[in-house]
XYZ file of C-alpha atoms in Angstrom:
406
model
C 164.442 50.891 92.734
C 167.095 50.453 95.433
C 169.080 53.122 93.970
C 165.881 55.395 93.660
C 165.317 54.744 97.163
C 168.979 55.862 98.341
C 168.881 58.914 96.197
C 165.209 59.453 98.403
C 167.032 59.184 101.440
C 170.543 61.299 100.864
C 167.459 64.275 99.480
C 165.892 63.591 103.423
C 169.034 63.702 104.896
C 170.811 66.507 103.104
C 170.252 70.569 103.781
C 169.661 73.031 101.773
C 173.134 74.026 100.770
C 174.555 70.522 100.385
C 172.009 70.043 97.921
C 172.652 72.917 95.653
C 175.914 72.932 95.716
C 176.204 69.069 94.030
C 173.471 70.266 91.635
C 173.993 71.001 88.293
C 173.998 74.916 87.474
C 171.067 75.280 85.542
C 168.574 73.266 88.011
C 170.294 74.976 90.802
C 169.423 78.031 88.853
C 166.034 77.204 88.848
C 165.590 75.332 92.412
C 166.742 78.733 93.853
C 164.187 80.870 91.681
C 161.482 78.145 92.890
C 162.550 79.039 96.938
C 162.048 82.708 96.071
C 158.428 82.029 95.301
C 159.134 82.964 91.424
C 157.099 81.285 88.767
C 159.052 78.457 86.911
C 158.439 78.540 83.457
C 157.590 75.666 81.407
C 161.054 75.449 79.481
C 162.539 75.584 83.311
C 159.928 72.583 83.875
C 161.432 70.501 80.868
C 164.974 70.705 82.340
C 163.883 69.817 85.388
C 161.846 66.957 83.665
C 164.671 65.803 81.746
C 167.255 65.974 84.655
C 169.428 62.743 85.465
C 169.386 60.655 88.737
C 171.847 62.801 90.350
C 169.836 65.771 90.298
C 166.844 64.153 91.732
C 168.258 64.612 95.185
C 167.692 68.236 95.093
C 164.814 68.172 92.927
C 163.143 66.124 95.659
C 164.384 68.591 98.471
C 163.093 71.410 97.083
C 160.082 69.981 96.639
C 159.280 68.675 99.585
C 160.613 72.332 101.120
C 157.651 74.003 98.669
C 155.382 71.430 100.260
C 155.769 72.069 104.022
C 155.946 75.984 103.563
C 152.514 75.757 101.244
C 150.839 73.216 102.859
C 152.524 72.696 105.963
C 152.697 68.873 107.763
C 149.587 67.840 106.724
C 148.793 64.976 104.312
C 144.969 65.029 103.685
C 142.567 62.197 102.686
C 138.573 61.750 102.125
C 137.117 58.712 103.555
C 134.678 57.365 101.044
C 132.808 54.964 99.326
C 133.028 53.805 95.330
C 129.689 53.667 93.436
C 130.243 52.663 89.888
C 126.859 53.808 88.342
C 127.411 52.120 85.420
C 130.679 49.928 83.352
C 129.092 50.728 79.784
C 131.000 53.504 78.102
C 131.463 55.167 74.802
C 134.907 55.116 74.654
C 137.482 52.077 75.012
C 140.504 53.053 76.101
C 143.251 50.481 75.876
C 144.560 50.015 79.359
C 140.914 49.952 80.997
C 139.791 46.902 83.159
C 136.499 48.879 84.284
C 134.702 49.494 80.916
C 132.216 46.599 79.964
C 130.348 45.684 76.430
C 126.787 45.573 76.255
C 126.962 41.844 75.783
C 128.767 41.243 78.958
C 126.408 39.757 81.327
C 127.947 42.215 83.837
C 127.541 45.020 82.572
C 125.037 47.487 82.853
C 123.679 50.333 85.784
C 123.271 49.842 89.641
C 119.803 49.865 90.594
C 118.644 52.810 92.927
C 118.722 50.155 95.800
C 121.976 49.458 94.995
C 123.134 52.167 95.234
C 121.547 53.199 98.461
C 122.954 50.107 99.813
C 126.265 50.623 98.811
C 126.222 54.277 100.209
C 124.628 53.358 103.904
C 127.715 51.050 104.298
C 129.914 54.019 103.805
C 127.606 56.007 106.271
C 127.904 53.494 108.725
C 131.478 53.162 108.235
C 132.171 56.839 108.774
C 132.610 58.246 105.522
C 132.073 61.610 104.291
C 132.102 60.979 99.952
C 130.182 58.755 97.625
C 132.391 58.785 94.705
C 130.167 58.258 91.766
C 132.358 56.686 88.762
C 130.702 55.511 85.638
C 131.150 55.062 81.468
C 130.578 58.060 79.642
C 127.543 58.602 77.919
C 127.004 54.953 76.845
C 123.585 55.583 75.159
C 125.458 57.497 72.633
C 126.898 54.355 71.209
C 125.060 51.726 71.982
C 121.040 51.139 71.841
C 121.067 48.249 75.383
C 122.136 51.012 77.025
C 119.394 53.690 75.929
C 117.057 50.695 76.633
C 118.597 49.807 80.101
C 118.105 53.783 81.731
C 114.559 53.475 79.672
C 113.726 50.144 82.097
C 114.552 52.725 84.613
C 113.000 55.698 83.443
C 115.357 57.893 82.017
C 116.621 58.848 78.925
C 119.858 59.846 79.557
C 122.738 59.052 82.143
C 123.390 62.575 83.229
C 119.597 62.270 84.341
C 119.881 59.044 86.246
C 123.354 60.201 87.620
C 121.141 63.811 89.109
C 118.693 61.493 90.498
C 120.985 59.050 92.368
C 122.990 61.619 93.647
C 119.906 63.633 94.913
C 119.246 60.157 96.593
C 122.096 59.516 98.578
C 122.009 63.164 99.498
C 118.473 62.561 100.995
C 118.846 59.361 102.233
C 121.963 59.902 103.914
C 124.818 61.926 105.004
C 127.205 61.605 102.397
C 128.283 64.326 100.045
C 128.605 63.460 96.140
C 131.167 63.680 93.889
C 130.995 62.621 90.424
C 133.572 62.222 87.506
C 131.201 61.253 84.523
C 133.396 62.007 81.963
C 132.669 65.581 79.312
C 129.553 67.535 79.749
C 128.331 70.299 77.975
C 127.637 73.735 80.121
C 123.972 72.668 80.931
C 124.740 69.196 82.129
C 127.964 70.505 84.304
C 125.045 73.278 85.553
C 122.491 70.519 86.341
C 124.572 68.379 88.346
C 126.569 71.411 90.612
C 123.001 71.299 92.346
C 123.974 68.005 93.897
C 127.735 67.209 94.012
C 129.603 69.117 96.548
C 133.135 68.493 93.952
C 133.552 67.012 90.552
C 136.272 65.884 88.607
C 137.559 65.065 85.415
C 141.164 63.737 84.588
C 142.927 65.515 81.495
C 144.728 62.333 81.159
C 147.140 64.111 78.850
C 146.906 67.468 76.607
C 148.894 65.359 73.749
C 145.998 64.552 70.563
C 148.601 62.363 69.870
C 147.781 59.775 71.949
C 144.210 59.788 70.263
C 145.709 58.843 66.909
C 145.985 55.383 65.264
C 147.877 52.731 67.452
C 147.640 55.521 70.464
C 145.677 54.368 74.143
C 142.944 56.901 72.999
C 142.835 55.549 69.354
C 138.581 54.277 70.322
C 137.847 57.264 72.256
C 136.138 60.018 71.714
C 135.993 61.759 74.961
C 139.711 61.622 75.455
C 140.097 64.084 72.851
C 142.166 66.682 75.101
C 140.719 69.805 73.674
C 136.557 68.356 74.663
C 138.207 67.957 78.420
C 139.889 70.796 78.678
C 136.694 72.570 77.721
C 134.777 70.606 80.703
C 137.823 71.895 82.809
C 137.221 75.570 81.753
C 133.615 75.396 82.196
C 133.732 73.941 85.079
C 135.439 76.798 86.865
C 132.798 79.510 85.050
C 130.741 77.800 87.204
C 132.696 77.727 89.946
C 132.687 74.271 90.402
C 135.484 72.680 92.871
C 137.006 70.426 90.316
C 139.484 67.513 90.649
C 141.918 66.774 87.788
C 145.372 65.326 86.858
C 147.518 63.206 84.574
C 148.010 59.802 83.910
C 151.553 58.738 83.651
C 153.185 56.135 81.361
C 150.696 55.896 78.790
C 153.336 56.775 76.150
C 153.356 60.318 76.862
C 156.846 62.423 76.541
C 158.700 64.608 79.408
C 157.506 67.376 77.508
C 153.402 66.461 77.345
C 153.959 65.754 80.923
C 154.877 68.975 81.597
C 152.207 71.151 78.609
C 149.237 69.060 80.518
C 150.656 70.532 83.575
C 150.804 73.882 81.948
C 147.466 74.117 80.287
C 146.051 72.781 83.963
C 148.535 76.127 85.746
C 146.740 78.290 83.459
C 143.336 77.479 83.682
C 143.386 77.119 87.460
C 144.959 80.828 87.100
C 141.997 82.205 85.616
C 139.023 80.385 87.420
C 140.798 79.331 91.022
C 138.776 76.365 91.032
C 141.093 73.215 90.283
C 141.141 71.605 94.015
C 143.731 68.924 93.072
C 145.678 67.902 90.366
C 145.914 64.111 90.849
C 149.605 62.055 89.447
C 148.256 58.580 88.506
C 150.669 56.238 87.396
C 149.522 53.782 84.433
C 148.796 50.388 86.051
C 148.582 47.488 83.534
C 145.872 45.050 83.870
C 145.095 41.579 81.913
C 142.535 41.252 79.237
C 143.314 44.778 77.962
C 145.671 45.940 75.239
C 147.946 47.297 77.322
C 148.512 44.509 79.420
C 152.303 44.583 79.006
C 152.377 47.911 78.631
C 155.285 49.157 81.052
C 154.650 51.076 84.330
C 156.286 53.946 84.859
C 159.208 53.768 87.053
C 159.184 55.054 90.635
C 161.760 58.009 89.091
C 159.545 58.703 86.911
C 156.915 58.810 89.950
C 158.904 60.909 92.180
C 160.046 63.135 89.547
C 157.333 64.034 88.365
C 155.321 64.462 91.531
C 158.143 66.965 92.610
C 158.761 69.248 89.175
C 154.881 69.046 89.079
C 154.731 70.394 93.243
C 157.671 72.883 91.785
C 155.580 74.356 88.754
C 152.537 74.327 90.373
C 153.483 75.847 93.648
C 150.399 76.344 95.933
C 148.051 73.503 94.061
C 147.065 70.393 95.855
C 148.847 67.634 94.258
C 147.685 64.253 95.193
C 148.854 60.413 94.381
C 146.531 57.465 94.932
C 148.239 55.498 97.968
C 146.718 51.875 96.540
C 148.297 52.323 92.942
C 151.591 53.152 94.594
C 151.173 50.902 97.599
C 155.374 49.434 96.941
C 156.212 53.529 97.570
C 154.353 54.594 100.519
C 156.917 54.869 102.648
C 158.544 57.339 100.484
C 156.348 59.370 98.711
C 155.316 61.840 101.506
C 159.152 63.184 101.063
C 158.038 63.877 97.109
C 155.861 66.688 97.332
C 152.200 65.468 97.735
C 149.891 66.768 100.196
C 147.318 64.613 99.581
C 146.321 60.661 99.062
C 143.162 60.941 97.578
C 139.838 59.343 98.600
C 140.367 55.745 100.616
C 137.319 54.093 100.904
C 137.011 51.075 104.747
C 134.153 49.997 102.265
C 134.165 49.317 98.689
C 136.944 48.648 96.072
C 138.451 50.836 93.240
C 136.298 49.544 90.756
C 139.021 51.132 88.269
C 141.680 49.122 89.505
C 139.874 46.127 91.791
C 143.344 44.722 91.677
C 144.512 47.467 93.910
C 143.371 47.153 97.567
C 142.981 50.254 99.664
C 145.457 50.578 102.265
C 143.932 50.639 105.512
C 143.355 54.161 107.134
C 145.277 53.151 110.093
C 148.364 51.598 108.184
C 148.283 55.544 106.250
C 148.476 57.380 109.014
C 151.702 55.230 110.211
C 153.161 55.847 107.029
C 152.627 59.351 106.869
C 153.449 59.736 110.753
C 156.912 57.790 110.125
C 157.994 60.160 107.661
C 156.890 63.312 109.943
C 154.052 64.105 108.339
C 150.071 64.452 109.912
C 147.259 62.289 108.360
C 144.154 64.606 108.179
C 141.097 63.589 107.142
C 138.654 65.948 105.088
C 135.484 66.444 102.834
C 135.601 65.754 99.032
C 135.586 69.753 98.142
C 139.032 71.302 99.833
C 139.232 72.960 103.282
C 140.133 76.252 101.615
C 137.024 76.248 99.283
C 135.003 75.615 102.211
C 136.420 78.239 104.573
C 137.993 80.927 101.909
C 135.558 80.314 98.849
C 131.884 78.943 100.170
C 130.473 80.932 96.230
C 131.754 77.407 95.644
C 129.412 75.306 97.537
C 126.135 75.093 96.395
C 123.722 77.052 97.879
C 121.099 73.668 98.838
C 124.526 71.817 100.407
C 126.228 74.515 102.287
C 124.310 73.496 105.974
C 125.578 69.791 105.450
C 129.178 70.929 104.328
C 129.519 73.022 107.340
C 128.067 70.804 109.800
C 130.875 68.343 109.295
C 133.636 70.708 109.291
C 136.227 72.472 111.864
C 137.387 76.024 111.741
C 140.124 75.180 109.087
C 137.726 73.356 106.845
């Protein structure tokens, strides 16, 4: 890690001509192309992902220059509450510590009163986002989940989710953003009415990770074809959408780029991917992958930097609670967003990883020469330039919360 920190400091202190003078000739050619606002090919991105530590300073410098060119000096975040609607799930990812079996006394659904209590705590703390996170369609696998839903008065998790989003909208000033797993076109259309934005991590485009022995072996909802269909359908419906990749679960460098490439292509068609998250794997005790190595700082920085160079103007996010030990260097990697940060609730997916305090995030960001800027769960450019992505019923609530930049 000390060597990587030295490399990063090198990239910050280098000027462009020095950086490129020391770069490998192939890498230099690719970086000059990116600086000329030319689109980087998949093959060129492979070369950048396979670069050695000696070429990392020049890659980081160019990523940071492009970030500043496209996004300015702002790094944004959304102030949110985390509402874990249900921890029952039909999938069983080998790294997940959130999911519970129906036999676990701590499994189940939050009640409407519990949902509202969390949302009101967030409203009191000045939050704008209600992040609904939940297991994927547990009633399709477990009769216990079906019975719990029936007692609440619903037949599906999606129906109940819709009502809880509506409840939060009616009783608070929070804007729902939902991550419910794969959805049909009708389900997306249904949830769009009560969500200002939605999300689904691609995680990785490789079907190999779903094979026997892979992290998604027991997770039918992690089939990348199904996830890509949901992401594309969201674009057809003009839903501002968050997606991303999970780094360090056994993927190759080539599969990282292939994943970013398919997301870039989808966004070029529909212009609805408001951000791409680069999320590092975190090993959790009690899971099948508790001894699996987490991605190194080099891999994290290199992936972010190459993503910036490859994706251009797209918004890039890294979760600050999953990267706390690297916060003081990540602003130089090409990111322009920290994601949602909660002053009220845990990250129930990663409860052992506490959120940094917003004042701490502000200090870290400013110490790196950037400005921390709060945003809504829908990105400013969608508010100011693409209002057709905002559901009609939510436009007044959105517009009264923003400045002229969105």
